[in-house]
Coordinates of C-alpha atoms and ligand atoms in Angstrom, one line a residue:
M1 CA -35.0 15.2 -12.2
G2 CA -36.4 12.8 -14.3
Q3 CA -33.4 13.2 -16.8
Y4 CA -31.0 13.1 -14.2
A5 CA -32.8 9.8 -12.7
F6 CA -32.7 8.3 -16.6
G7 CA -29.4 9.4 -16.8
F8 CA -28.0 7.8 -13.2
N9 CA -30.4 4.2 -14.3
G10 CA -28.5 4.6 -17.9
K11 CA -25.0 4.5 -15.4
K12 CA -26.3 1.6 -13.7
K13 CA -27.3 -0.2 -16.4
V14 CA -24.0 0.4 -18.0
K15 CA -21.9 -0.5 -15.0
E16 CA -24.1 -4.1 -14.9
K17 CA -23.7 -4.7 -18.2
M18 CA -19.5 -4.4 -17.7
K19 CA -19.7 -6.4 -14.4
K20 CA -21.6 -9.4 -17.0
I21 CA -18.9 -9.0 -19.1
L22 CA -16.2 -9.4 -16.8
A23 CA -17.7 -11.7 -15.3
I24 CA -18.0 -14.1 -18.4
I25 CA -14.5 -13.0 -19.2
S26 CA -12.9 -14.2 -15.6
F27 CA -15.0 -17.7 -16.0
L28 CA -13.4 -18.2 -19.4
I29 CA -9.9 -17.8 -18.0
I30 CA -10.6 -20.3 -14.9
S31 CA -12.3 -22.5 -17.2
T32 CA -9.5 -22.7 -20.1
V33 CA -6.7 -22.6 -16.9
A34 CA -8.4 -25.2 -15.1
N35 CA -9.4 -27.9 -18.5
A36 CA -5.8 -27.1 -19.8
E37 CA -5.5 -29.9 -21.0
S38 CA -3.3 -32.5 -19.3
K39 CA -0.4 -34.4 -21.1
L40 CA -2.1 -37.4 -19.7
Q41 CA -4.7 -36.6 -22.9
T42 CA -2.2 -35.3 -25.4
I43 CA -0.3 -38.3 -25.2
K44 CA -3.1 -40.8 -25.5
K45 CA -4.6 -38.4 -28.5
N46 CA -1.0 -38.9 -30.2
G47 CA -0.6 -42.3 -29.6
E48 CA 2.9 -41.6 -28.5
L49 CA 5.1 -40.7 -25.0
R50 CA 7.9 -38.7 -25.6
V51 CA 10.7 -39.4 -22.9
G52 CA 13.7 -37.1 -22.7
T53 CA 16.9 -39.5 -21.6
T54 CA 20.7 -38.8 -21.9
G55 CA 21.6 -42.2 -22.9
D56 CA 25.0 -41.9 -20.4
W57 CA 23.8 -43.1 -17.5
D58 CA 24.9 -46.8 -16.7
P59 CA 22.7 -48.8 -15.9
M60 CA 19.9 -46.4 -16.2
S61 CA 19.8 -45.3 -19.8
M62 CA 22.9 -46.2 -22.1
K63 CA 22.7 -45.5 -26.1
D64 CA 24.3 -47.9 -27.9
P65 CA 26.1 -45.9 -30.4
A66 CA 26.3 -48.7 -32.9
T67 CA 22.9 -48.9 -33.1
N68 CA 21.6 -45.4 -31.9
K69 CA 19.1 -47.5 -29.7
Y70 CA 18.5 -46.9 -25.9
K71 CA 18.9 -49.4 -23.1
G72 CA 19.1 -49.7 -19.5
F73 CA 16.6 -49.9 -16.2
D74 CA 14.9 -46.6 -17.0
I75 CA 14.6 -47.5 -20.5
D76 CA 12.8 -50.7 -19.5
V77 CA 10.5 -48.8 -17.2
M78 CA 9.7 -46.4 -19.8
K79 CA 8.9 -49.1 -22.3
E80 CA 6.2 -50.7 -19.6
L81 CA 4.9 -47.4 -18.9
A82 CA 4.3 -47.0 -22.6
K83 CA 3.0 -50.5 -22.9
D84 CA 0.4 -50.0 -20.1
M85 CA -0.8 -46.8 -21.4
G86 CA -1.3 -48.5 -25.3
V87 CA 1.3 -46.0 -26.7
K88 CA 4.2 -46.0 -28.4
V89 CA 7.6 -44.7 -26.8
K90 CA 9.9 -42.1 -28.2
F91 CA 13.3 -41.2 -27.0
V92 CA 14.1 -37.9 -27.3
P93 CA 18.2 -37.3 -26.6
A94 CA 18.8 -35.1 -23.8
E95 CA 21.9 -33.4 -22.1
W96 CA 22.7 -33.2 -18.4
K97 CA 22.7 -29.2 -18.7
T98 CA 19.4 -29.1 -20.3
I99 CA 17.2 -31.9 -18.9
V100 CA 15.5 -29.7 -16.8
A101 CA 14.8 -27.1 -19.7
G102 CA 13.2 -29.9 -22.0
I103 CA 10.6 -30.3 -19.5
T104 CA 9.5 -26.5 -19.1
A105 CA 10.0 -26.1 -23.2
D106 CA 8.1 -29.5 -23.8
R107 CA 10.2 -31.2 -25.6
Y108 CA 9.6 -34.2 -23.9
D109 CA 6.6 -35.5 -21.5
I110 CA 8.6 -37.1 -19.0
S111 CA 12.2 -37.6 -18.6
T112 CA 13.9 -40.8 -17.3
S113 CA 15.2 -41.0 -13.8
V114 CA 17.2 -38.2 -12.2
T115 CA 18.0 -37.3 -8.8
K116 CA 14.8 -34.9 -6.7
T117 CA 17.2 -32.0 -6.0
P118 CA 15.8 -28.8 -4.5
K119 CA 17.1 -26.4 -7.7
R120 CA 14.8 -29.1 -10.4
A121 CA 12.2 -29.1 -8.1
E122 CA 11.9 -25.2 -8.4
V123 CA 10.8 -25.9 -12.2
A124 CA 9.9 -29.2 -12.3
G125 CA 8.0 -32.1 -11.1
F126 CA 9.1 -35.1 -9.5
T127 CA 7.0 -38.2 -9.9
S128 CA 7.3 -40.6 -6.7
T129 CA 10.5 -42.3 -6.0
Y130 CA 11.6 -45.5 -7.3
Y131 CA 15.4 -45.5 -6.2
K132 CA 17.6 -44.5 -3.8
Y133 CA 21.4 -44.2 -3.3
G134 CA 24.4 -43.0 -1.9
T135 CA 27.6 -40.9 -2.8
V136 CA 30.8 -41.6 -2.5
P137 CA 33.8 -39.9 -3.6
L138 CA 36.5 -42.1 -6.4
V139 CA 40.1 -41.6 -6.5
L140 CA 43.2 -43.0 -8.0
K141 CA 44.3 -46.0 -5.8
K142 CA 47.7 -45.0 -5.5
N143 CA 46.5 -41.6 -3.9
L144 CA 44.4 -43.6 -1.0
K145 CA 46.5 -43.4 1.4
K146 CA 46.4 -39.3 1.0
F147 CA 43.0 -39.2 0.6
P148 CA 41.2 -41.9 3.3
T149 CA 38.1 -39.7 3.7
W150 CA 35.9 -37.3 2.4
K151 CA 37.3 -34.4 4.8
S152 CA 40.9 -34.9 3.2
L153 CA 39.4 -34.0 0.2
N154 CA 38.5 -30.6 1.3
N155 CA 41.7 -28.8 0.9
K156 CA 42.3 -25.9 -1.6
K157 CA 44.8 -28.1 -3.0
V158 CA 42.7 -30.8 -4.3
T159 CA 40.8 -30.4 -6.9
I160 CA 37.3 -32.1 -7.5
A161 CA 36.0 -32.8 -11.0
T162 CA 31.9 -33.0 -11.8
T163 CA 30.1 -33.4 -15.1
L164 CA 28.2 -30.1 -15.7
G165 CA 24.3 -30.1 -14.6
T166 CA 24.4 -32.9 -12.6
S167 CA 23.4 -33.2 -9.0
Q168 CA 26.8 -34.1 -8.1
E169 CA 27.9 -30.4 -9.3
E170 CA 25.3 -29.0 -6.7
K171 CA 26.5 -31.5 -3.9
A172 CA 30.3 -30.8 -4.6
K173 CA 30.2 -27.1 -3.8
E174 CA 28.6 -28.2 -0.3
F175 CA 31.1 -31.4 0.6
F176 CA 34.3 -29.3 -0.6
P177 CA 33.8 -25.8 -0.5
K178 CA 37.6 -25.5 0.2
S179 CA 38.3 -27.4 -2.9
K180 CA 38.7 -26.3 -6.4
L181 CA 35.9 -27.7 -8.6
K182 CA 36.6 -28.6 -11.9
S183 CA 33.2 -29.0 -14.1
V184 CA 33.4 -31.1 -17.8
E185 CA 31.0 -31.3 -19.9
A186 CA 28.9 -34.5 -21.2
P187 CA 30.3 -36.9 -23.0
A188 CA 33.6 -36.2 -21.0
R189 CA 33.4 -37.7 -17.6
D190 CA 34.1 -36.5 -14.5
F191 CA 35.9 -39.8 -13.6
Q192 CA 38.1 -39.0 -16.3
E193 CA 39.7 -36.3 -15.0
V194 CA 40.5 -38.4 -11.9
L195 CA 42.2 -41.3 -14.3
A196 CA 44.0 -38.6 -16.4
G197 CA 45.5 -36.9 -13.3
R198 CA 44.0 -33.7 -14.4
A199 CA 41.7 -34.5 -10.7
D200 CA 42.1 -35.8 -7.6
G201 CA 38.7 -36.6 -6.8
N202 CA 35.2 -37.1 -8.3
I203 CA 31.9 -38.0 -6.2
T204 CA 29.4 -40.4 -8.0
S205 CA 26.6 -43.0 -6.8
S206 CA 27.9 -45.8 -5.2
T207 CA 26.3 -47.9 -7.5
E208 CA 28.1 -46.4 -10.6
A209 CA 31.1 -46.4 -8.2
N210 CA 31.3 -50.2 -7.9
K211 CA 31.1 -50.6 -11.3
L212 CA 34.1 -47.8 -12.2
V213 CA 36.4 -49.8 -9.9
I214 CA 36.2 -52.8 -12.0
K215 CA 36.3 -51.4 -15.3
Y216 CA 39.2 -49.2 -14.2
P217 CA 41.3 -51.0 -11.4
Q218 CA 43.5 -47.6 -10.9
L219 CA 40.5 -46.3 -9.3
A220 CA 39.2 -46.5 -5.8
I221 CA 36.3 -45.9 -3.6
V222 CA 37.4 -43.6 -0.6
P223 CA 36.6 -46.1 2.2
D224 CA 35.0 -43.3 4.8
G225 CA 31.0 -44.4 3.6
E226 CA 28.3 -43.1 1.7
K227 CA 26.8 -39.6 2.0
N228 CA 24.1 -37.7 1.2
P229 CA 21.1 -40.4 0.6
A230 CA 19.3 -39.4 -2.7
F231 CA 16.0 -40.5 -4.2
L232 CA 15.6 -40.9 -8.1
A233 CA 12.5 -39.9 -9.8
M234 CA 11.0 -38.9 -13.2
M235 CA 10.7 -35.7 -14.3
V236 CA 7.4 -33.7 -15.6
P237 CA 5.8 -30.7 -16.0
K238 CA 5.5 -28.9 -12.5
N239 CA 2.2 -28.0 -13.2
D240 CA 0.4 -30.8 -14.1
K241 CA -0.9 -32.5 -11.7
T242 CA -3.0 -35.1 -13.8
W243 CA 0.0 -36.8 -15.6
N244 CA 1.7 -36.7 -12.1
N245 CA -0.8 -38.6 -10.0
Y246 CA -1.3 -40.9 -13.1
V247 CA 2.7 -41.8 -13.3
S248 CA 3.0 -42.0 -9.6
K249 CA 0.2 -43.9 -9.2
W250 CA 1.8 -46.3 -12.1
I251 CA 4.8 -46.7 -10.0
K252 CA 3.2 -47.6 -6.9
D253 CA 1.0 -50.4 -8.4
K254 CA 4.0 -51.6 -10.2
K255 CA 6.3 -51.7 -6.6
A256 CA 3.4 -53.8 -5.6
S257 CA 3.1 -56.0 -8.7
G258 CA 7.1 -57.0 -8.3
F259 CA 7.8 -55.0 -11.6
F260 CA 10.4 -53.3 -10.0
K261 CA 11.9 -55.9 -7.9
S262 CA 12.7 -57.9 -11.0
L263 CA 13.6 -55.0 -12.8
L264 CA 16.3 -54.4 -10.0
A265 CA 17.5 -57.9 -10.1
K266 CA 17.7 -58.0 -14.1
Y267 CA 20.4 -54.5 -13.7
D268 CA 22.0 -56.3 -10.5
L269 CA 21.2 -52.8 -8.6
K270 CA 19.9 -53.3 -4.9
S271 CA 18.0 -50.2 -3.3
L272 CA 14.3 -49.6 -3.5
Ligands
KH2_301 S1 22.0 -36.8 -11.6 C1 22.7 -37.9 -12.7 O1 20.2 -36.6 -11.4 N1 26.4 -39.0 -14.1 O2 22.2 -37.2 -10.6 C2 23.8 -37.8 -12.9 O3 22.4 -35.4 -11.9 C3 24.0 -38.9 -13.6 C4 26.3 -39.9 -12.7 C5 26.6 -37.4 -15.7 C6 26.4 -39.9 -16.3 C7 26.8 -39.0 -16.5 C8 26.2 -40.6 -14.6 C9 27.0 -38.3 -14.4

């Protein structure tokens, strides 16, 4: 009996020890996850903010091939953010088809603005928004009679060009389920397919469309109104709430201070 009692106590002790060890292990796991360093700390520690940007989006992010330097609305935004954080800014070249992967693979801490889409939101975090735009179709001016409406472009005889990995590529499938979709890869552009007669139309922001019809008078905006109000925001890692809150609060403060308003005027942009 005594022996049995001893054996029982021994087992109980082992069990208790195991319990303690398990508790310590789970405490360690939970505290590592909770204390996982936010980008906010890493950026400050490294003294550098890494910004992913494509450099092909007028007037948001444009790379000057002569100097290899970036300029544009979003470039000014990122320079200001880095300045306010007291760190240097480093622009990391990105592509539309891999811009989201660059965030998940930690190639950069933040991206310049992209359209908020449900697909992107599955894997990346979006900061608060700071620009709103509508979408319009572009066609050749000489074809305006044939394509006076959005509906006229939804036809199995029509080819719509899009740029791989963009929100327009996703949307074109919804707007033109009957049409043929032709996706080109940047630096090739969808509207160039229209200019070359390889596609009948493409869709883009009204901001870009207004610029394009001035640069290429052969192009025209389909006069059937804007669709799809869309919002631009920066992308950050999905689970880094500290970093997202920091940037979102910064955007809010900068809106209040008039920074975004003067930047919109500088780049001849209307909305917000
Ligand atoms: S979006 C950006 O976040 N755009 O909407 C699209 O995918 C940018 C219209 C590719 C530059 C080339 C301009 C397409």
